Amino acid sequence: MRRLGARAYVVFLEMEAAHRLYRLGRLGEAQRLVSRVGESGARGLGAGLCGDAEADLALARGDVEAAGQALRRSRQALGQTRDSMYFGPSAATEVDLELLRGQPEEAAAAFERALDTITGAEYTFSMARLYARGVRAYAELAERARALGDDDDLAEAERRASAAVERFDAILAPERHELGTPVPAALAYRAVCGGEISRLAGRSDPNAWSAAAERWTDLEMPLERAYAEWRGAEALLLADGDRGEAGELLTRAAATTRKAGASVLLGEVEGLARRARIPLPGEPDRVDGDGQAEGTPAESLGLTDREVEVLELVAEGCTNREIGERLFISEKTASVHVSRILAKLDVRSRVEAATAAHRLGIVAEKAEPADAA
């Protein structure tokens, strides 16, 4: 294409290569291609594909601002295109962005807007990741609702997830495909949906995540496999399953994400390992005299710096709105942080969370009057 002077096709092919390098976990090579095309001033479809790839790479390393900017450039370049071949991947990236922001309701809304917006046929290869990310958003909503004891929101998350899976299964139906079966990647994403549904139901199934990981192994898509391994280890630990197996899953996932430079997923894997007190190769050994993992109480529970800030305000008795105002975040985002804190502390109320935080020394006790009993 270069020899023929067909610059638009050169950009298209380079961005197709970048997306495939990303799926292979070769993020550095993908980034070099994306940077070169971005600097060349590509337009139209090529610019849209470049923006999508740039956003995916930024999300992998946790750069929310860069991902948002790249996604906006992509949408602008794609214009009014709502063909699932191009809009589906872009929409999946938008859902990923909202999930990384800790806003599952916005992620679910973005997913549903995309389904309402897509025109023409839903190509399974282009839509499968979007469905998997949408069901993940519903699982996050269900976990939050369960932590807060909100049965209505839990039932609503279950209803929306069921509808999404039913629609996904319709496009995976054998009669829709000339060879009688969808592309393998679509089936792998459907396996991920199975794992997310089990998580949504409050009983994350290690076998479902193992099935998904096996499919990604066959497809040589290491980052998707690492996500399934992380969730599989989480499911084993929640069910008091085989800690040795969980450790093996976390070790593989950590090695994969560390090699790829996927810092966000690596952080999730390492956080789970810390909470479970499972040492990972490549991390400094931090143990006390009794052979237990050292570190602050917050680190041992996997609380992020932001979650500690939120917990301090919870301990002060602040509402979600007040937390949002103090930390310059939305009330919904504050609610998400609170629900995750409740889950990590294994408590069901804000009062219990504040009590646990004081007991563990995560936040300091307020001085009481001398005559207080």
Short mmCIF file of C-alpha atoms in Angstrom, two decimals:
data_model
loop_
_atom_site.label_atom_id
_atom_site.label_comp_id
_atom_site.label_asym_id
_atom_site.label_seq_id
_atom_site.Cartn_x
_atom_site.Cartn_y
_atom_site.Cartn_z
CA MET A 1 0.00 0.00 0.00
CA ARG A 2 2.90 2.34 0.66
CA ARG A 3 4.37 1.53 -2.75
CA LEU A 4 1.02 2.30 -4.36
CA GLY A 5 0.69 5.54 -2.41
CA ALA A 6 -2.54 4.38 -0.75
CA ARG A 7 -1.93 6.17 2.56
CA ALA A 8 -5.40 5.58 3.96
CA TYR A 9 -4.98 1.83 3.57
CA VAL A 10 -1.53 1.98 5.17
CA VAL A 11 -3.05 3.60 8.26
CA PHE A 12 -5.94 1.14 8.29
CA LEU A 13 -3.59 -1.86 8.17
CA GLU A 14 -1.25 -0.42 10.78
CA MET A 15 -4.14 0.12 13.18
CA GLU A 16 -5.47 -3.37 12.52
CA ALA A 17 -1.98 -4.58 13.43
CA ALA A 18 -1.95 -2.40 16.58
CA HIS A 19 -5.24 -3.88 17.78
CA ARG A 20 -3.92 -7.40 17.24
CA LEU A 21 -0.64 -6.62 19.00
CA TYR A 22 -2.69 -5.36 21.94
CA ARG A 23 -4.68 -8.60 22.07
CA LEU A 24 -1.41 -10.54 21.99
CA GLY A 25 -0.19 -8.58 25.01
CA ARG A 26 2.53 -6.81 23.01
CA LEU A 27 1.55 -3.36 24.24
CA GLY A 28 4.90 -1.69 23.59
CA GLU A 29 4.82 -2.58 19.88
CA ALA A 30 1.20 -1.50 19.64
CA GLN A 31 2.03 1.83 21.28
CA ARG A 32 4.82 2.56 18.81
CA LEU A 33 2.48 2.00 15.88
CA VAL A 34 -0.25 4.12 17.43
CA SER A 35 2.14 6.95 18.24
CA ARG A 36 3.52 7.00 14.70
CA VAL A 37 0.06 7.08 13.13
CA GLY A 38 -1.17 9.68 15.61
CA GLU A 39 1.72 11.98 14.78
CA SER A 40 1.10 11.56 11.05
CA GLY A 41 -2.23 13.38 11.19
CA ALA A 42 -4.42 10.48 10.03
CA ARG A 43 -8.05 11.29 9.27
CA GLY A 44 -11.37 9.50 8.92
CA LEU A 45 -11.59 5.81 9.69
CA GLY A 46 -7.85 5.51 10.30
CA ALA A 47 -8.00 8.27 12.92
CA GLY A 48 -10.97 6.56 14.54
CA LEU A 49 -9.13 3.23 14.78
CA CYS A 50 -6.05 5.03 16.07
CA GLY A 51 -8.07 6.75 18.80
CA ASP A 52 -9.61 3.43 19.88
CA ALA A 53 -6.21 1.74 20.09
CA GLU A 54 -4.72 4.69 21.95
CA ALA A 55 -7.61 4.63 24.44
CA ASP A 56 -7.22 0.89 25.06
CA LEU A 57 -3.50 1.29 25.71
CA ALA A 58 -4.09 4.21 28.07
CA LEU A 59 -6.68 2.20 30.00
CA ALA A 60 -4.26 -0.70 30.36
CA ARG A 61 -1.79 1.59 32.13
CA GLY A 62 -4.48 3.42 34.13
CA ASP A 63 -4.35 6.81 32.39
CA VAL A 64 -8.04 7.73 32.51
CA GLU A 65 -7.57 11.27 31.20
CA ALA A 66 -5.57 10.17 28.14
CA ALA A 67 -8.06 7.38 27.45
CA GLY A 68 -10.98 9.80 27.56
CA GLN A 69 -9.28 12.23 25.19
CA ALA A 70 -8.38 9.46 22.74
CA LEU A 71 -11.92 8.11 22.80
CA ARG A 72 -13.35 11.54 22.06
CA ARG A 73 -10.99 11.90 19.09
CA SER A 74 -12.06 8.49 17.86
CA ARG A 75 -15.76 9.34 18.07
CA GLN A 76 -15.19 12.62 16.26
CA ALA A 77 -13.25 10.86 13.48
CA LEU A 78 -15.89 8.15 13.06
CA GLY A 79 -18.60 10.77 12.74
CA GLN A 80 -22.07 9.31 12.36
CA THR A 81 -20.83 5.76 11.75
CA ARG A 82 -22.86 3.34 13.84
CA ASP A 83 -21.94 0.15 12.02
CA SER A 84 -21.12 -2.46 14.65
CA MET A 85 -17.82 -3.30 12.95
CA TYR A 86 -16.41 0.07 14.02
CA PHE A 87 -18.78 1.36 16.68
CA GLY A 88 -18.85 -1.87 18.71
CA PRO A 89 -15.15 -1.82 19.70
CA SER A 90 -15.34 1.91 20.43
CA ALA A 91 -18.36 1.38 22.67
CA ALA A 92 -16.59 -1.44 24.53
CA THR A 93 -13.70 0.92 25.22
CA GLU A 94 -16.13 3.50 26.59
CA VAL A 95 -17.58 0.90 28.97
CA ASP A 96 -14.05 -0.04 30.06
CA LEU A 97 -13.32 3.63 30.72
CA GLU A 98 -16.33 4.02 33.02
CA LEU A 99 -15.44 0.79 34.83
CA LEU A 100 -11.92 2.06 35.45
CA ARG A 101 -13.39 5.29 36.78
CA GLY A 102 -15.29 3.18 39.30
CA GLN A 103 -18.65 4.14 37.84
CA PRO A 104 -20.51 0.92 36.97
CA GLU A 105 -23.86 2.65 36.52
CA GLU A 106 -22.35 4.92 33.86
CA ALA A 107 -20.65 1.86 32.33
CA ALA A 108 -23.97 0.03 32.13
CA ALA A 109 -25.65 3.12 30.66
CA ALA A 110 -22.91 3.41 28.00
CA PHE A 111 -23.42 -0.26 27.13
CA GLU A 112 -27.17 0.16 26.76
CA ARG A 113 -26.79 3.35 24.69
CA ALA A 114 -24.50 1.46 22.34
CA LEU A 115 -27.03 -1.34 21.86
CA ASP A 116 -29.70 1.25 21.09
CA THR A 117 -27.41 3.08 18.67
CA ILE A 118 -25.93 0.24 16.61
CA THR A 119 -27.38 0.06 13.11
CA GLY A 120 -27.54 -2.98 10.85
CA ALA A 121 -26.28 -6.44 11.74
CA GLU A 122 -24.38 -7.09 14.96
CA TYR A 123 -21.13 -8.73 13.89
CA THR A 124 -20.11 -11.15 16.61
CA PHE A 125 -16.38 -10.43 16.41
CA SER A 126 -16.98 -6.70 16.80
CA MET A 127 -19.69 -6.91 19.46
CA ALA A 128 -18.53 -9.72 21.74
CA ARG A 129 -16.21 -7.63 23.90
CA LEU A 130 -18.94 -5.03 24.34
CA TYR A 131 -21.36 -7.62 25.68
CA ALA A 132 -18.76 -9.05 28.08
CA ARG A 133 -17.95 -5.58 29.41
CA GLY A 134 -21.63 -4.73 29.77
CA VAL A 135 -22.32 -7.84 31.82
CA ARG A 136 -19.27 -7.01 33.92
CA ALA A 137 -20.80 -3.61 34.66
CA TYR A 138 -23.99 -5.30 35.87
CA ALA A 139 -21.92 -7.64 38.07
CA GLU A 140 -20.24 -4.60 39.62
CA LEU A 141 -23.65 -3.03 40.26
CA ALA A 142 -24.89 -6.25 41.84
CA GLU A 143 -21.87 -6.47 44.13
CA ARG A 144 -22.41 -2.88 45.23
CA ALA A 145 -26.10 -3.46 45.83
CA ARG A 146 -25.39 -6.60 47.83
CA ALA A 147 -22.79 -4.79 49.95
CA LEU A 148 -25.31 -2.04 50.69
CA GLY A 149 -28.19 -4.46 51.30
CA ASP A 150 -30.22 -2.92 48.46
CA ASP A 151 -32.43 -5.75 47.19
CA ASP A 152 -34.20 -3.57 44.60
CA ASP A 153 -30.96 -2.50 42.90
CA LEU A 154 -29.71 -6.08 43.04
CA ALA A 155 -32.83 -7.37 41.29
CA GLU A 156 -32.55 -4.62 38.68
CA ALA A 157 -28.92 -5.51 37.93
CA GLU A 158 -29.92 -9.16 37.54
CA ARG A 159 -32.76 -8.24 35.18
CA ARG A 160 -30.56 -6.04 32.98
CA ALA A 161 -27.80 -8.65 32.85
CA SER A 162 -30.23 -11.39 31.89
CA ALA A 163 -31.58 -9.28 29.03
CA ALA A 164 -28.07 -8.56 27.78
CA VAL A 165 -27.02 -12.21 27.82
CA GLU A 166 -30.22 -13.22 26.03
CA ARG A 167 -29.50 -10.70 23.26
CA PHE A 168 -25.87 -11.84 23.04
CA ASP A 169 -26.93 -15.48 22.76
CA ALA A 170 -29.28 -14.53 19.92
CA ILE A 171 -26.40 -13.25 17.78
CA LEU A 172 -24.33 -16.32 18.69
CA ALA A 173 -27.06 -18.69 17.47
CA PRO A 174 -25.62 -21.28 15.01
CA GLU A 175 -28.14 -20.43 12.28
CA ARG A 176 -26.69 -16.93 12.03
CA HIS A 177 -23.28 -18.27 10.99
CA GLU A 178 -22.37 -19.88 7.69
CA LEU A 179 -20.05 -22.40 9.34
CA GLY A 180 -22.55 -23.16 12.07
CA THR A 181 -20.53 -21.59 14.85
CA PRO A 182 -19.38 -18.06 15.79
CA VAL A 183 -15.74 -17.02 15.75
CA PRO A 184 -13.80 -18.46 18.71
CA ALA A 185 -13.19 -15.05 20.31
CA ALA A 186 -16.94 -14.47 20.54
CA LEU A 187 -17.37 -17.78 22.34
CA ALA A 188 -14.55 -16.86 24.71
CA TYR A 189 -16.29 -13.60 25.60
CA ARG A 190 -19.50 -15.57 26.15
CA ALA A 191 -17.57 -17.74 28.60
CA VAL A 192 -16.50 -14.57 30.39
CA CYS A 193 -20.17 -13.58 30.60
CA GLY A 194 -20.80 -16.88 32.36
CA GLY A 195 -18.21 -16.00 34.97
CA GLU A 196 -19.63 -12.50 35.41
CA ILE A 197 -23.14 -13.88 35.85
CA SER A 198 -21.92 -16.18 38.61
CA ARG A 199 -20.28 -13.18 40.27
CA LEU A 200 -23.49 -11.21 39.91
CA ALA A 201 -25.35 -14.04 41.64
CA GLY A 202 -23.03 -13.75 44.64
CA ARG A 203 -21.26 -17.07 44.11
CA SER A 204 -18.43 -16.47 41.67
CA ASP A 205 -17.75 -19.84 40.06
CA PRO A 206 -14.09 -20.93 39.73
CA ASN A 207 -15.06 -23.44 37.05
CA ALA A 208 -16.70 -20.77 34.90
CA TRP A 209 -13.58 -18.61 35.08
CA SER A 210 -11.37 -21.61 34.36
CA ALA A 211 -13.38 -22.33 31.21
CA ALA A 212 -12.94 -18.73 30.07
CA ALA A 213 -9.20 -18.78 30.80
CA GLU A 214 -8.82 -21.98 28.80
CA ARG A 215 -10.46 -20.39 25.77
CA TRP A 216 -8.18 -17.35 25.97
CA THR A 217 -5.17 -19.63 26.27
CA ASP A 218 -6.15 -21.36 23.04
CA LEU A 219 -6.52 -17.97 21.34
CA GLU A 220 -3.20 -16.65 22.71
CA MET A 221 -4.86 -13.55 24.19
CA PRO A 222 -2.91 -13.26 27.45
CA LEU A 223 -4.50 -10.18 29.01
CA GLU A 224 -8.02 -11.55 28.69
CA ARG A 225 -6.71 -14.82 30.13
CA ALA A 226 -5.10 -12.94 33.03
CA TYR A 227 -8.41 -11.26 33.85
CA ALA A 228 -10.14 -14.66 33.95
CA GLU A 229 -7.32 -16.07 36.11
CA TRP A 230 -7.63 -13.16 38.56
CA ARG A 231 -11.39 -13.69 38.84
CA GLY A 232 -10.88 -17.43 39.15
CA ALA A 233 -8.45 -16.97 42.03
CA GLU A 234 -10.88 -14.55 43.67
CA ALA A 235 -13.68 -17.11 43.34
CA LEU A 236 -11.55 -19.85 44.90
CA LEU A 237 -10.59 -17.65 47.84
CA LEU A 238 -14.15 -16.46 48.45
CA ALA A 239 -15.30 -20.09 48.56
CA ASP A 240 -12.43 -21.16 50.84
CA GLY A 241 -11.16 -23.28 47.96
CA ASP A 242 -7.68 -24.47 47.09
CA ARG A 243 -5.28 -21.66 48.07
CA GLY A 244 -2.47 -23.36 46.19
CA GLU A 245 -4.46 -23.24 42.96
CA ALA A 246 -5.42 -19.64 43.63
CA GLY A 247 -1.77 -18.80 44.14
CA GLU A 248 -0.84 -20.41 40.82
CA LEU A 249 -3.52 -18.42 39.01
CA LEU A 250 -2.40 -15.15 40.60
CA THR A 251 1.25 -15.91 39.85
CA ARG A 252 0.53 -16.50 36.17
CA ALA A 253 -1.71 -13.44 35.92
CA ALA A 254 0.89 -11.25 37.63
CA ALA A 255 3.66 -12.47 35.32
CA THR A 256 1.51 -11.84 32.24
CA THR A 257 0.39 -8.36 33.19
CA ARG A 258 3.82 -7.31 34.45
CA LYS A 259 5.47 -8.40 31.19
CA ALA A 260 2.84 -6.62 29.10
CA GLY A 261 2.92 -3.43 31.17
CA ALA A 262 -0.81 -3.70 31.94
CA SER A 263 -0.48 -1.90 35.27
CA VAL A 264 -4.19 -1.67 36.11
CA LEU A 265 -4.83 -5.39 35.94
CA LEU A 266 -1.49 -6.08 37.62
CA GLY A 267 -2.61 -3.85 40.50
CA GLU A 268 -5.83 -5.83 40.88
CA VAL A 269 -3.93 -9.13 40.88
CA GLU A 270 -1.37 -7.90 43.41
CA GLY A 271 -4.10 -6.41 45.58
CA LEU A 272 -5.95 -9.71 45.79
CA ALA A 273 -2.70 -11.53 46.57
CA ARG A 274 -1.96 -9.09 49.41
CA ARG A 275 -5.42 -9.44 50.90
CA ALA A 276 -5.14 -13.24 50.73
CA ARG A 277 -1.54 -13.12 52.00
CA ILE A 278 -0.29 -15.02 48.97
CA PRO A 279 3.30 -14.04 48.06
CA LEU A 280 3.96 -13.39 44.38
CA PRO A 281 7.31 -13.89 42.62
CA GLY A 282 8.90 -10.58 41.74
CA GLU A 283 7.50 -8.77 44.79
CA PRO A 284 9.68 -7.98 47.80
CA ASP A 285 9.05 -10.34 50.70
CA ARG A 286 7.34 -8.42 53.50
CA VAL A 287 6.81 -10.67 56.49
CA ASP A 288 6.87 -10.15 60.23
CA GLY A 289 8.38 -12.38 62.89
CA ASP A 290 5.44 -14.76 62.71
CA GLY A 291 5.78 -15.21 58.96
CA GLN A 292 2.76 -13.02 58.19
CA ALA A 293 2.71 -10.42 55.44
CA GLU A 294 3.75 -6.98 56.59
CA GLY A 295 2.49 -3.61 55.41
CA THR A 296 -0.05 -1.14 56.66
CA PRO A 297 -3.54 -2.41 57.56
CA ALA A 298 -4.89 -0.56 54.54
CA GLU A 299 -2.39 -2.29 52.23
CA SER A 300 -3.14 -5.70 53.69
CA LEU A 301 -6.84 -5.16 52.93
CA GLY A 302 -6.14 -3.90 49.41
CA LEU A 303 -7.51 -0.40 50.08
CA THR A 304 -6.35 2.21 47.59
CA ASP A 305 -5.22 5.67 48.68
CA ARG A 306 -8.52 7.10 47.48
CA GLU A 307 -10.49 4.47 49.38
CA VAL A 308 -8.60 5.36 52.56
CA GLU A 309 -9.55 9.01 52.03
CA VAL A 310 -13.19 8.01 51.60
CA LEU A 311 -13.04 5.74 54.65
CA GLU A 312 -11.72 8.58 56.78
CA LEU A 313 -14.75 10.66 55.80
CA VAL A 314 -17.10 7.72 56.42
CA ALA A 315 -15.60 7.49 59.90
CA GLU A 316 -16.41 11.19 60.37
CA GLY A 317 -20.04 10.42 59.54
CA CYS A 318 -20.10 12.08 56.11
CA THR A 319 -22.81 11.19 53.61
CA ASN A 320 -21.92 10.23 50.04
CA ARG A 321 -22.84 13.73 48.90
CA GLU A 322 -20.57 15.27 51.53
CA ILE A 323 -17.76 12.89 50.58
CA GLY A 324 -18.17 13.90 46.95
CA GLU A 325 -18.02 17.59 47.82
CA ARG A 326 -14.94 17.15 50.00
CA LEU A 327 -13.04 15.06 47.45
CA PHE A 328 -14.40 16.76 44.30
CA ILE A 329 -15.97 13.59 42.94
CA SER A 330 -19.58 12.78 42.06
CA GLU A 331 -21.97 11.40 44.65
CA LYS A 332 -22.28 8.20 42.60
CA THR A 333 -18.52 7.74 42.52
CA ALA A 334 -18.41 8.23 46.29
CA SER A 335 -21.10 5.55 46.60
CA VAL A 336 -19.01 3.13 44.53
CA HIS A 337 -15.97 3.73 46.73
CA VAL A 338 -18.04 3.15 49.87
CA SER A 339 -19.47 -0.12 48.56
CA ARG A 340 -15.99 -1.40 47.66
CA ILE A 341 -14.71 -0.41 51.10
CA LEU A 342 -17.55 -2.35 52.75
CA ALA A 343 -16.68 -5.40 50.67
CA LYS A 344 -12.95 -5.20 51.44
CA LEU A 345 -13.58 -4.75 55.17
CA ASP A 346 -16.19 -7.53 55.04
CA VAL A 347 -18.83 -5.39 56.77
CA ARG A 348 -22.41 -4.49 55.85
CA SER A 349 -22.81 -0.93 57.13
CA ARG A 350 -20.99 2.38 57.30
CA VAL A 351 -21.01 2.21 61.08
CA GLU A 352 -19.30 -1.20 60.99
CA ALA A 353 -16.80 0.15 58.46
CA ALA A 354 -15.94 3.11 60.69
CA THR A 355 -15.58 0.81 63.70
CA ALA A 356 -13.33 -1.59 61.79
CA ALA A 357 -11.22 1.30 60.47
CA HIS A 358 -10.62 2.58 64.00
CA ARG A 359 -9.92 -0.90 65.35
CA LEU A 360 -7.37 -1.62 62.63
CA GLY A 361 -5.74 1.78 62.98
CA ILE A 362 -6.58 2.79 59.39
CA VAL A 363 -8.06 6.05 60.73
CA ALA A 364 -7.31 7.64 64.07
CA GLU A 365 -9.81 7.66 66.92
CA LYS A 366 -11.15 11.08 67.79
CA ALA A 367 -10.27 12.28 71.26
CA GLU A 368 -13.18 11.86 73.69
CA PRO A 369 -14.01 14.05 76.69
CA ALA A 370 -12.18 13.02 79.83
CA ASP A 371 -15.41 12.12 81.62
CA ALA A 372 -16.66 9.90 78.78
CA ALA A 373 -17.37 6.35 79.87
#
